[in-house]
Short mmCIF file of C-alpha atoms and ligand atoms in Angstrom, two decimals:
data_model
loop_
_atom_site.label_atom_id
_atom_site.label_comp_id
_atom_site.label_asym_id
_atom_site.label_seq_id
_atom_site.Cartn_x
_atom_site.Cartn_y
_atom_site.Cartn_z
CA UNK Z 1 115.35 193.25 -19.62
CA UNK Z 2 117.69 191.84 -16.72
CA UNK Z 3 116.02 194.09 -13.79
CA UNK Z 4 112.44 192.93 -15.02
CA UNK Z 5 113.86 188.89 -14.76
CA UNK Z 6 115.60 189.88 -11.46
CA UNK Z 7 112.39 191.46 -10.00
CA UNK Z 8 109.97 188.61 -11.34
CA UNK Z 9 112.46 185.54 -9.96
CA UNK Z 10 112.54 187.81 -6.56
CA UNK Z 11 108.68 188.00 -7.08
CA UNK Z 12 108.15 184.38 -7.14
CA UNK Z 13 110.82 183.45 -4.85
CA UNK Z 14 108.69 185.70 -2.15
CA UNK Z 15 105.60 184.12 -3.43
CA UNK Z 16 106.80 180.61 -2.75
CA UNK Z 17 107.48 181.36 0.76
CA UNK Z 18 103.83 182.04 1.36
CA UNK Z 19 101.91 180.49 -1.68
CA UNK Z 20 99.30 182.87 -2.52
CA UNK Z 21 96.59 180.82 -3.92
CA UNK Z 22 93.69 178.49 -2.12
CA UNK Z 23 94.99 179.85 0.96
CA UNK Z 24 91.98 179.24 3.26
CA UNK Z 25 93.80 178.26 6.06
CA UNK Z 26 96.09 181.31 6.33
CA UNK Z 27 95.51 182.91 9.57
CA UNK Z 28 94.97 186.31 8.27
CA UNK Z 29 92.63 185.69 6.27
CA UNK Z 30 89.62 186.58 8.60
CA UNK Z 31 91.24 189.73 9.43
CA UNK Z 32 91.22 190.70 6.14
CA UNK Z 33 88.15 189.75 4.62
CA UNK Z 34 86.90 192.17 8.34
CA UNK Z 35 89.26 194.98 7.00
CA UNK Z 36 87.75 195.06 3.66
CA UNK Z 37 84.31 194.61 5.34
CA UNK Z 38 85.00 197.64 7.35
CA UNK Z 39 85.78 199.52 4.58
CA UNK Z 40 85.23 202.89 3.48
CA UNK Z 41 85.34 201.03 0.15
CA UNK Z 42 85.69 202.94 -3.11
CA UNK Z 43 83.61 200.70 -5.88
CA UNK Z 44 85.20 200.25 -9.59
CA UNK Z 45 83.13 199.09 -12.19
CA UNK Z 46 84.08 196.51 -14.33
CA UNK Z 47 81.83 195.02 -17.53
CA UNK Z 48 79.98 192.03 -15.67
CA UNK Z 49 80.93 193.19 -11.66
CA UNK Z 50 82.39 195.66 -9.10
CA UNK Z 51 85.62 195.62 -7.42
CA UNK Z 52 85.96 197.15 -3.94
CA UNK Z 53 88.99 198.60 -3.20
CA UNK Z 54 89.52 199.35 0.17
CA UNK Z 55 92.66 201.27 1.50
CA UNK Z 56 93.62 199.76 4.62
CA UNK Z 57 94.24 202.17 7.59
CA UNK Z 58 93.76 204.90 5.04
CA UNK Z 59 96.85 203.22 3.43
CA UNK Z 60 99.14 206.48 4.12
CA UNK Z 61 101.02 207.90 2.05
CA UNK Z 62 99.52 206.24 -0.82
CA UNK Z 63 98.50 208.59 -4.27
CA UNK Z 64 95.55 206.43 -4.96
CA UNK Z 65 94.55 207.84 -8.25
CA UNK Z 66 97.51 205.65 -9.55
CA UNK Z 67 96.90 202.79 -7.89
CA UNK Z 68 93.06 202.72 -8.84
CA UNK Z 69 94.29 203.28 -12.51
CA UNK Z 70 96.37 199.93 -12.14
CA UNK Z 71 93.64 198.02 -10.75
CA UNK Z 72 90.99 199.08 -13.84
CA UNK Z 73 93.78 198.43 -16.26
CA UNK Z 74 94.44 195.22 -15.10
CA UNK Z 75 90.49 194.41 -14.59
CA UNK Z 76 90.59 195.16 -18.49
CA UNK Z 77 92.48 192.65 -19.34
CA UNK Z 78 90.83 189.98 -17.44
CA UNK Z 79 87.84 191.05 -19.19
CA UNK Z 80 89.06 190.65 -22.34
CA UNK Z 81 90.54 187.52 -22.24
CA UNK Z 82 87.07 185.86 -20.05
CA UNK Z 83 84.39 187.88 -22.17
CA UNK Z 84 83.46 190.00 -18.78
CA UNK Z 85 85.33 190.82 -15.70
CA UNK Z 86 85.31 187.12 -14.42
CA UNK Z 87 83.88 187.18 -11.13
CA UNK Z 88 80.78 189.36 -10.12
CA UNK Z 89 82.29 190.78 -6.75
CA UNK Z 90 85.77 191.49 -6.06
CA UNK Z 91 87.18 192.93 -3.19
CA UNK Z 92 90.91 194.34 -2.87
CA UNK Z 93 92.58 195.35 0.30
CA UNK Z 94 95.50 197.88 -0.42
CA UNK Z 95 98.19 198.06 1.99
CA UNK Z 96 100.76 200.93 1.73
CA UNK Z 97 104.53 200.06 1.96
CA UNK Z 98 107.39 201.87 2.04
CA UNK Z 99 109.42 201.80 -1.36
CA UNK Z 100 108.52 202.11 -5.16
CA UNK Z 101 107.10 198.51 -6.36
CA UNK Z 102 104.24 196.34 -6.01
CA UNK Z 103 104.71 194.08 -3.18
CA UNK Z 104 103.47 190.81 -1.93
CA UNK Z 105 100.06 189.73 -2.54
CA UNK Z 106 98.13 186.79 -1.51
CA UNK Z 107 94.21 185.91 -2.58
CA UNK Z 108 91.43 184.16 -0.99
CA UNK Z 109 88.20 182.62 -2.45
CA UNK Z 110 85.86 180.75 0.56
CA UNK Z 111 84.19 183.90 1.87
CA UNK Z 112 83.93 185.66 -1.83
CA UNK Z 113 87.17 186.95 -4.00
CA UNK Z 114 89.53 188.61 -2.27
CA UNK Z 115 93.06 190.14 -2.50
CA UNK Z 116 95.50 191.81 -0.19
CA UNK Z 117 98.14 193.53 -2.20
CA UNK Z 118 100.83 195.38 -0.67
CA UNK Z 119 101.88 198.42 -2.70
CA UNK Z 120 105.34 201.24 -2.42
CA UNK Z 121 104.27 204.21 -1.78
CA UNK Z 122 106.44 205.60 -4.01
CA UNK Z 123 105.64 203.24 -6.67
CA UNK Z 124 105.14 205.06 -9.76
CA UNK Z 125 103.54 204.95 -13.92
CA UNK Z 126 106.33 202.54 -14.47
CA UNK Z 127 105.95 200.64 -11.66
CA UNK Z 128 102.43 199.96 -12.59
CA UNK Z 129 103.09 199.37 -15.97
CA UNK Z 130 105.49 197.01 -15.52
CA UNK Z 131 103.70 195.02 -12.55
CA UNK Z 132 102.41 191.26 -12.98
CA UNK Z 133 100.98 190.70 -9.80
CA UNK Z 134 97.54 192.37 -9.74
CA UNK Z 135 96.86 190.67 -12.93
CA UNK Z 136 98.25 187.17 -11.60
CA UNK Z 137 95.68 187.11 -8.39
CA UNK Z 138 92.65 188.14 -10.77
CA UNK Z 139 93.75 185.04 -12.43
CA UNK Z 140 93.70 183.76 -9.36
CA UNK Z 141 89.96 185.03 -8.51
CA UNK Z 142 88.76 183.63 -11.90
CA UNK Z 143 89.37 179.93 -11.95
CA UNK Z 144 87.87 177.50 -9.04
CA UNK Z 145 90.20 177.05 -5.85
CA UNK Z 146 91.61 173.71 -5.83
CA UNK Z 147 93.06 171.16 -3.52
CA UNK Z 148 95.93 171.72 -1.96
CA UNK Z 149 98.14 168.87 -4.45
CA UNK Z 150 97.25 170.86 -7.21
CA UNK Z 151 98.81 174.31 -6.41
CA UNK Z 152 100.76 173.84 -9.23
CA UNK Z 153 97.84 174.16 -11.50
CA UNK Z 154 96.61 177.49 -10.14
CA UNK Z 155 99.90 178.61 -10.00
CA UNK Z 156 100.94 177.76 -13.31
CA UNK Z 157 97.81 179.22 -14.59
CA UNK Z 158 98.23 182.52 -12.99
CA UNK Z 159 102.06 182.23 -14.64
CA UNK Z 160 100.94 181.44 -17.92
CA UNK Z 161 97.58 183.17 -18.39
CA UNK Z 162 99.08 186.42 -16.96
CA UNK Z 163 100.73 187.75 -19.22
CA UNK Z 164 98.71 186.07 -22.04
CA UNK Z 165 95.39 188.29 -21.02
CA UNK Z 166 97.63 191.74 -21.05
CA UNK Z 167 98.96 190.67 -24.56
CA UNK Z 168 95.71 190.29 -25.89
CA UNK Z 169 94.32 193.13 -24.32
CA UNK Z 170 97.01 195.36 -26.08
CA UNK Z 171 98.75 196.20 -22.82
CA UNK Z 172 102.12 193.76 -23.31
CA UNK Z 173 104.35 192.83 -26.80
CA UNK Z 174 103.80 189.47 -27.59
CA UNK Z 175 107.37 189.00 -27.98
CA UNK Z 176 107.38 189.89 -24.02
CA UNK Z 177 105.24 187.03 -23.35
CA UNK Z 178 107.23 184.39 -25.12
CA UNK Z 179 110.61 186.14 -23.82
CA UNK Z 180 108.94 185.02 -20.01
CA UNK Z 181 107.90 181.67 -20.97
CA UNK Z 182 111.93 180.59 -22.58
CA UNK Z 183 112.99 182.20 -19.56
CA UNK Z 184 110.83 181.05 -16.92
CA UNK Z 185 109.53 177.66 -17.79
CA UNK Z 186 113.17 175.90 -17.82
CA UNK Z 187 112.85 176.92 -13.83
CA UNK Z 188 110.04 174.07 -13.96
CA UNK Z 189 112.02 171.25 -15.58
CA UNK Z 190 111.82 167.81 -13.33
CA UNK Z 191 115.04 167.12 -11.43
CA UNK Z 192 116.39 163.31 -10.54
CA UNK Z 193 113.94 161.91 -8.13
CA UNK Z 194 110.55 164.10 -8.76
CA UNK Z 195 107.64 162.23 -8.68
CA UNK Z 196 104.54 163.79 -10.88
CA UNK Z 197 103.25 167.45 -10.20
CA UNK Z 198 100.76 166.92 -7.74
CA UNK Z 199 101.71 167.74 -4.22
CA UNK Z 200 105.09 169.82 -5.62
CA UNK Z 201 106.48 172.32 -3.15
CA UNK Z 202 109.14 173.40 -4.96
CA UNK Z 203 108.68 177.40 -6.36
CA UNK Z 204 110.43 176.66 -9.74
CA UNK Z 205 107.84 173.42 -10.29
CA UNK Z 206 104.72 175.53 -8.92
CA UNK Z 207 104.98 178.28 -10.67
CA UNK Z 208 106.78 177.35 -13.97
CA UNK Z 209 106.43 174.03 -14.25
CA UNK Z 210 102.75 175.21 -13.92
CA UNK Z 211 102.98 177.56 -16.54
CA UNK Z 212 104.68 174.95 -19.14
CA UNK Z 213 101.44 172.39 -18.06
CA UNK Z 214 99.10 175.18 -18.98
CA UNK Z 215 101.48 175.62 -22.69
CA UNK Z 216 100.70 172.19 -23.25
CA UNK Z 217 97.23 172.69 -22.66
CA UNK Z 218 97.11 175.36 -24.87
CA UNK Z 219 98.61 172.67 -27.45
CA UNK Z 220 96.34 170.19 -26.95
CA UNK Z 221 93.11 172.26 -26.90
CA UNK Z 222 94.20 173.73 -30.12
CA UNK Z 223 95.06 170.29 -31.88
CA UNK Z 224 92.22 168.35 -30.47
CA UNK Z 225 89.45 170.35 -32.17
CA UNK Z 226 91.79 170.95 -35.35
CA UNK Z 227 92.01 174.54 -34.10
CA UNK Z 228 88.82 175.63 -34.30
CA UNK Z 229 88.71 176.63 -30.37
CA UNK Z 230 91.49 177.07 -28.09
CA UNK Z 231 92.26 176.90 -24.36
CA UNK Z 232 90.74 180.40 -23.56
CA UNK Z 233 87.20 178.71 -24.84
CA UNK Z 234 87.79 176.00 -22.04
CA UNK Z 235 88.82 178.55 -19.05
CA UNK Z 236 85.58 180.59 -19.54
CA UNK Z 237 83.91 177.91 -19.45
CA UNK Z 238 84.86 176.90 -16.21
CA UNK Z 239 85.11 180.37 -14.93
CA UNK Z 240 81.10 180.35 -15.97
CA UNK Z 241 80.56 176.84 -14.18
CA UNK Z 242 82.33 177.76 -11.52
CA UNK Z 243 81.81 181.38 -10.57
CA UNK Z 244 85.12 182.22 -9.27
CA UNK Z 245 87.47 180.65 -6.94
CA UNK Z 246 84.85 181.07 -4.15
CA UNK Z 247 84.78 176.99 -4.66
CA UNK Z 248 87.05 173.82 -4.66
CA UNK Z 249 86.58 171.50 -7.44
CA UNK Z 250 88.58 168.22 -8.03
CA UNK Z 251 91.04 169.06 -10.68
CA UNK Z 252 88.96 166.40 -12.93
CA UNK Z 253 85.83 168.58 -13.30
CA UNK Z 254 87.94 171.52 -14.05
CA UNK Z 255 89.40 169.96 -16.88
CA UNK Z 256 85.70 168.05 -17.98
CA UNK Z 257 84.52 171.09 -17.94
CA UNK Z 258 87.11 172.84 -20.15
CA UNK Z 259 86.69 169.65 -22.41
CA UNK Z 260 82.87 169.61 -22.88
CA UNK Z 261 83.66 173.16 -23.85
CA UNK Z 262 86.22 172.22 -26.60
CA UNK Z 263 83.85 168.99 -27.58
CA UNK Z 264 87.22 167.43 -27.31
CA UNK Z 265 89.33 164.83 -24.18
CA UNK Z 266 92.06 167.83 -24.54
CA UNK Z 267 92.79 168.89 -20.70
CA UNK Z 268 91.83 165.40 -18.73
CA UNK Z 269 94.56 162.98 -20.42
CA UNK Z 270 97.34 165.99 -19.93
CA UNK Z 271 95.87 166.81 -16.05
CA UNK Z 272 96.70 163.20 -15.42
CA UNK Z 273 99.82 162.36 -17.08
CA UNK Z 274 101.58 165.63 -15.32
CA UNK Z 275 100.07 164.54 -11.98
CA UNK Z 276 100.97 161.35 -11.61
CA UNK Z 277 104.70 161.14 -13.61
CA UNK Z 278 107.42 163.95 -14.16
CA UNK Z 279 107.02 164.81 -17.73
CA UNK Z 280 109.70 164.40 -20.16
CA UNK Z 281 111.90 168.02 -21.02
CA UNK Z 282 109.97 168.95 -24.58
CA UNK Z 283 110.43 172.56 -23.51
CA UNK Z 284 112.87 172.93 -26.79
CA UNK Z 285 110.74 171.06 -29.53
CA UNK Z 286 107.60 172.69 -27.80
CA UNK Z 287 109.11 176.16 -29.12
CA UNK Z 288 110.17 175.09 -32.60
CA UNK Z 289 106.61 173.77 -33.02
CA UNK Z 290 105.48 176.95 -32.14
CA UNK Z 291 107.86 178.46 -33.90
CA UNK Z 292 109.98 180.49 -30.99
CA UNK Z 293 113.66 180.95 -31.10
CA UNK Z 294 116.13 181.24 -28.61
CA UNK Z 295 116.20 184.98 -26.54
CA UNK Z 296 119.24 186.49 -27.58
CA UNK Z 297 121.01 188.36 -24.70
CA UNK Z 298 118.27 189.14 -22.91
CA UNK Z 299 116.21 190.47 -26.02
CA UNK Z 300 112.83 189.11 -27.65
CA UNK Z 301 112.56 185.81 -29.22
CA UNK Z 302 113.01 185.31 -33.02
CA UNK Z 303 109.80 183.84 -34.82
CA UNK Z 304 109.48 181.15 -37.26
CA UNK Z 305 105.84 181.96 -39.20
CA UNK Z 306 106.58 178.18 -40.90
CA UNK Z 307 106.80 176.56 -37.59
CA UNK Z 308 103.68 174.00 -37.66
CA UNK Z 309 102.22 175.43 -34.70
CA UNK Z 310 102.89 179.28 -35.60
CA UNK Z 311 99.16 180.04 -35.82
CA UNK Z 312 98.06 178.80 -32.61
CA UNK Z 313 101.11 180.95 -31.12
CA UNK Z 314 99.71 184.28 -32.90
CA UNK Z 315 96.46 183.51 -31.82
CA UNK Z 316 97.82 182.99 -28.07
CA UNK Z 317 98.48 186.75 -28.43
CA UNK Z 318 96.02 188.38 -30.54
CA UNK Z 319 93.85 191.23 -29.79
ZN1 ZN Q 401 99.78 183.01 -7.41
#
């Protein structure tokens, strides 16, 4: 659907003017870790936690049976794809806005998971369902903060894994998540003169050159262990290990972490090949492995079931 492209390409346009992960140093960050302190909260819970939504300023205007709807929905689907809602305590400041979408949002990790989201107060059931962010900074919460350099791996995982956790949890088509990634992940090609991800500013690179990193990975968990575990195995691993994004970690024990998991070198060799060189455009062959044809005018992707890799890309999706 054109609007949906339009309104994600706005979305992370407006995200890549204020990056929204490891953002520690952001100056409003105390102030809102202190709103959501100051609550009144209202406490969801979630199979393995609690999320504390707090309305800031009584968030006017705002129906909030909706909103706390969106929120569970989306906690669902971070449960399925980690095994448990993946971090024990999760707080979420809601900020109403005039207009009918989901907004802005930006999370922190150093003083304990945290999102502000900014949401329309006349945002409505289709507005909800159609909205990417909420479950984008869970993502977010789940995985370890990381330096700076390596926005592009939180980012991309947010991209990639987003959509990947509502398909499995039977809230998105799986055709909708391979629609995003032909779309998106050409936006993340190399141009003449990039260097190797690390240290990329560029929103295209961050987000779906990111995304197309985390693809690979998905490849190469799969095919090291002969696809007998796959890339989600790894990531709850190091959501376990890890706790959250309440941490930094090197991008190395991230991915050893995710490899002891697989009993496989799956993540390390890829981590450092993308970091240190711009990696070659496979984006087309990547697809026909997996067996995903070319959108036609804005419309799903065709499947190939004889594509080599078809079974790793049903599994991607499955319930
Ligand atoms: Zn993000």
């Amino acid at each position: 659907m054109i609007a949906g492209r339009r309104a994600l390409l706005a979305g992370l346009l407006g995200l890549a003017r204020a990056p929204d992960a490891s953002a520690s140093e952001d100056e409003d960050s105390a102030a809102v870790y202190a709103a959501a302190a100051r609550g009144p909260a209202q406490a969801l819970h979630v199979r393995g936690g609690e999320i504390r939504v707090t309305f800031a300023q009584g968030a006017p205007g705002l129906d909030r049976a909706p909103v706390l709807a969106w929120i569970a929905r989306n906690a669902q689907a971070l449960e399925v794809y980690f095994g448990r809602f993946p971090v024990a305590r999760y707080a979420l400041l809601v900020r109403a806005q005039p207009g009918e979408r989901v907004g802005h949002a930006t999370t922190w990790g150093y003083a304990g998971p945290i999102t502000r989201v900014d949401v329309g107060v006349r945002a409505d059931a289709a507005a909800f369902a159609e909205d990417w962010v909420m479950a984008h900074e869970m993502m977010h919460a789940a995985l370890p903060n990381l330096p700076r350099r390596c926005l592009w791996v939180q980012e991309g995982a947010s991209t990639w894994l987003e959509p990947v956790a509502r398909a499995q949890a039977g809230q998105l088509p799986a055709a909708e998540v391979w629609r995003q990634a032909v779309e998106g992940m050409p936006h993340g090609l190399p141009r003449a003169g990039d260097g190797g991800m690390d240290g990329t500013q560029a929103w295209g690179r961050l987000y779906w050159g990111g995304a197309a990193f985390w693809l690979q990975a998905e490849i190469a968990a799969f095919e090291a262990t002969d696809g007998r575990r796959t890339l989600r195995d790894g990531l709850r691993a190091v959501n376990r290990a890890s706790g959250g994004n309440a941490v930094v970690w090197p991008p190395e024990r991230l991915t050893a972490v995710a490899d002891a998991a697989l009993g496989a070198p799956a993540l390390a060799p890829l981590y450092a090949r993308w970091a240190a060189r711009p990696q070659p455009d496979d984006l087309a062959a990547t697809f026909a492995r997996l067996g995903v044809g070319a959108a036609r005018a804005g419309g799903p992707p065709a499947f190939d079931d004889h594509a080599p890799l078809a079974a790793l890309r049903r599994r991607i999706t499955a319930p």
